[in-house]
């Protein structure tokens, strides 16, 4: 089994049994499918406090079909996806203040450690400054579709090595850590060709 995706109506029972589910299906990605962001936010806060062994992804059900399928592909391939609407709220305002009021758990960094960046905010503010070549944008589009390097190479008539180089350049230009974050950036900024040189 690759993924276990449970509906928002199962949120309470899902959060209470997440560790047992992950123990029973150790190779499966666990995800929370939702239509109402407020339910997903409360679930995310519960997961933050509960700290499941392998984390939990999110599948927003109110996206257009292409974006929904891309997120589903990421989940099936073992990635945990957290939409920007949840990620930004998670690291802003009262939730961050509450996190600093309680003593850190042994695995948490001390409050003086650098804070995790709010990736959605940084990506949004930098989107206007990003300039990808047409080929880099094509490769990134394929990455966002969940395609492997070999399939991207065949589709675009490139070698796998060239595809890897383009992905490396895209990751560096976007200031993200991996191809999944690059795919998320693409999905959040997709309707605009402003980032293509």
Coordinates of C-alpha atoms in Angstrom, one line a residue:
X1 CA 0.0 0.0 0.0
X2 CA 1.5 3.4 -1.1
X3 CA -0.9 5.9 0.6
X4 CA -3.6 6.1 3.2
X5 CA -5.7 9.2 2.5
X6 CA -8.6 9.8 5.0
X7 CA -11.4 12.3 4.6
X8 CA -11.8 15.3 6.8
X9 CA -14.9 13.7 8.4
X10 CA -12.5 11.1 9.9
X11 CA -10.1 13.8 11.3
X12 CA -10.7 13.1 15.0
X13 CA -10.3 9.3 14.7
X14 CA -7.4 9.7 12.3
X15 CA -5.5 11.9 14.7
X16 CA -6.2 9.5 17.6
X17 CA -4.9 6.5 15.6
X18 CA -2.2 8.0 13.4
X19 CA 0.7 6.1 15.1
X20 CA -1.1 2.7 14.9
X21 CA -1.9 3.4 11.2
X22 CA 1.8 4.2 10.5
X23 CA 3.0 1.2 12.4
X24 CA 0.6 -1.1 10.5
X25 CA 1.5 0.4 7.1
X26 CA 5.2 1.5 7.5
X27 CA 5.8 2.2 3.8
X28 CA 2.6 4.1 3.2
X29 CA 2.2 7.9 3.1
X30 CA -0.6 9.1 5.4
X31 CA -2.6 12.1 4.3
X32 CA -5.6 14.2 5.4
X33 CA -8.0 15.1 2.5
X34 CA -10.0 18.2 3.2
X35 CA -12.4 20.8 1.7
X36 CA -12.5 23.2 4.7
X37 CA -9.1 24.8 5.5
X38 CA -10.1 25.5 9.1
X39 CA -10.5 21.7 9.7
X40 CA -7.2 21.1 8.1
X41 CA -5.6 23.8 10.3
X42 CA -6.9 22.3 13.5
X43 CA -5.8 18.9 12.3
X44 CA -2.3 20.3 11.5
X45 CA -2.0 21.8 15.0
X46 CA -3.0 18.5 16.6
X47 CA -0.4 16.7 14.5
X48 CA 2.2 19.3 15.6
X49 CA 1.5 18.6 19.3
X50 CA 1.2 14.8 18.7
X51 CA 4.3 14.5 16.5
X52 CA 3.6 11.4 14.5
X53 CA 6.5 9.2 13.6
X54 CA 6.6 10.0 9.8
X55 CA 4.5 13.2 9.5
X56 CA 1.3 13.6 7.6
X57 CA 0.5 15.1 4.2
X58 CA -2.5 17.1 3.1
X59 CA -4.7 16.7 0.0
X60 CA -6.8 19.8 -0.6
X61 CA -10.0 18.6 -2.4
X62 CA -11.0 22.1 -3.7
X63 CA -8.2 22.5 -6.3
X64 CA -8.5 22.2 -10.0
X65 CA -8.0 18.7 -11.4
X66 CA -4.4 19.2 -12.6
X67 CA -3.2 20.6 -9.3
X68 CA -5.1 17.9 -7.4
X69 CA -3.6 15.1 -9.4
X70 CA -0.1 16.6 -9.0
X71 CA -0.5 16.6 -5.2
X72 CA -1.9 13.1 -5.3
X73 CA 1.1 12.0 -7.3
X74 CA 3.4 13.5 -4.7
X75 CA 1.6 11.7 -1.9
X76 CA 1.7 8.4 -3.7
X77 CA 5.4 8.7 -4.3
X78 CA 6.0 9.1 -0.6
X79 CA 6.2 12.9 -0.2
X80 CA 4.3 14.8 2.5
X81 CA 2.6 17.9 1.1
X82 CA 1.4 20.8 3.1
X83 CA -0.4 23.5 1.1
X84 CA 0.8 27.1 1.5
X85 CA -2.5 28.2 3.0
X86 CA -1.9 25.8 5.9
X87 CA 1.9 26.2 6.1
X88 CA 1.8 30.0 6.3
X89 CA -0.9 30.0 9.1
X90 CA 1.0 27.3 10.9
X91 CA 4.1 29.5 11.3
X92 CA 2.4 32.9 11.9
X93 CA 0.7 34.7 14.7
X94 CA -0.7 33.1 17.8
X95 CA 0.4 29.6 17.0
X96 CA 4.1 30.7 16.9
X97 CA 3.7 32.6 20.1
X98 CA 2.1 29.6 21.8
X99 CA 4.9 27.4 20.6
X100 CA 7.5 29.7 22.2
X101 CA 5.6 29.7 25.5
X102 CA 6.0 26.0 26.2
X103 CA 9.4 24.5 26.8
X104 CA 10.9 22.9 23.8
X105 CA 10.7 19.1 23.5
X106 CA 14.1 17.4 23.3
X107 CA 13.9 17.1 19.5
X108 CA 12.9 20.8 19.0
X109 CA 15.5 23.5 18.5
X110 CA 16.0 26.0 21.3
X111 CA 14.1 29.3 20.8
X112 CA 17.4 31.0 19.9
X113 CA 17.8 28.7 16.9
X114 CA 16.9 30.0 13.5
X115 CA 13.2 29.8 12.8
X116 CA 11.9 27.6 9.9
X117 CA 11.2 29.9 7.0
X118 CA 7.7 30.4 5.9
X119 CA 8.3 29.0 2.5
X120 CA 5.0 30.1 1.0
X121 CA 5.6 33.7 2.0
X122 CA 9.2 33.7 0.7
X123 CA 8.2 32.0 -2.6
X124 CA 5.4 34.4 -3.1
X125 CA 7.6 37.5 -2.5
X126 CA 10.4 36.2 -4.7
X127 CA 8.1 34.9 -7.5
X128 CA 8.4 38.2 -9.4
X129 CA 12.2 38.1 -9.2
X130 CA 12.6 34.6 -10.5
X131 CA 13.6 34.2 -14.2
X132 CA 13.6 30.6 -15.6
X133 CA 14.6 29.7 -19.1
X134 CA 11.8 28.3 -21.3
X135 CA 13.5 24.8 -21.0
X136 CA 13.8 25.1 -17.2
X137 CA 10.1 26.0 -17.0
X138 CA 9.2 23.0 -19.2
X139 CA 11.2 20.7 -17.0
X140 CA 9.7 22.2 -13.8
X141 CA 6.2 21.7 -15.3
X142 CA 7.0 18.0 -15.8
X143 CA 8.4 17.7 -12.2
X144 CA 5.2 19.3 -10.9
X145 CA 3.2 16.6 -12.8
X146 CA 5.2 14.0 -10.8
X147 CA 7.2 12.7 -13.7
X148 CA 10.6 11.0 -13.2
X149 CA 13.7 12.3 -14.9
X150 CA 13.7 9.6 -17.5
X151 CA 10.1 10.4 -18.6
X152 CA 10.9 14.1 -18.6
X153 CA 14.0 13.4 -20.8
X154 CA 11.9 11.3 -23.3
X155 CA 9.1 13.9 -23.4
X156 CA 11.4 16.9 -24.0
X157 CA 14.0 15.1 -26.2
X158 CA 16.8 15.6 -23.7
X159 CA 19.3 13.3 -21.9
X160 CA 18.6 12.4 -18.3
X161 CA 21.8 14.2 -17.3
X162 CA 20.5 17.5 -18.9
X163 CA 17.2 17.1 -17.1
X164 CA 19.1 16.7 -13.8
X165 CA 21.1 19.9 -14.6
X166 CA 18.0 21.8 -15.3
X167 CA 16.4 20.6 -12.1
X168 CA 19.5 21.6 -10.2
X169 CA 19.4 25.1 -11.7
X170 CA 15.7 25.5 -11.0
X171 CA 16.2 24.5 -7.4
X172 CA 19.0 27.0 -7.0
X173 CA 17.1 29.8 -8.7
X174 CA 14.0 29.2 -6.6
X175 CA 15.9 28.9 -3.4
X176 CA 14.2 25.7 -2.4
X177 CA 15.7 22.5 -1.0
X178 CA 14.4 19.8 -3.4
X179 CA 12.3 19.0 -6.4
X180 CA 9.1 18.6 -4.3
X181 CA 9.4 22.2 -3.0
X182 CA 10.1 23.3 -6.6
X183 CA 6.9 21.5 -7.7
X184 CA 5.0 23.3 -5.0
X185 CA 6.4 26.6 -6.1
X186 CA 5.4 25.9 -9.7
X187 CA 1.8 25.0 -8.6
X188 CA 1.5 28.1 -6.5
X189 CA 2.8 30.4 -9.3
X190 CA 1.5 28.4 -12.3
X191 CA -1.0 30.6 -14.1
X192 CA 1.7 33.2 -14.8
X193 CA 4.4 33.2 -17.4
X194 CA 6.2 36.1 -15.7
X195 CA 9.0 33.8 -14.4
X196 CA 10.1 32.7 -17.9
X197 CA 12.9 34.7 -19.6

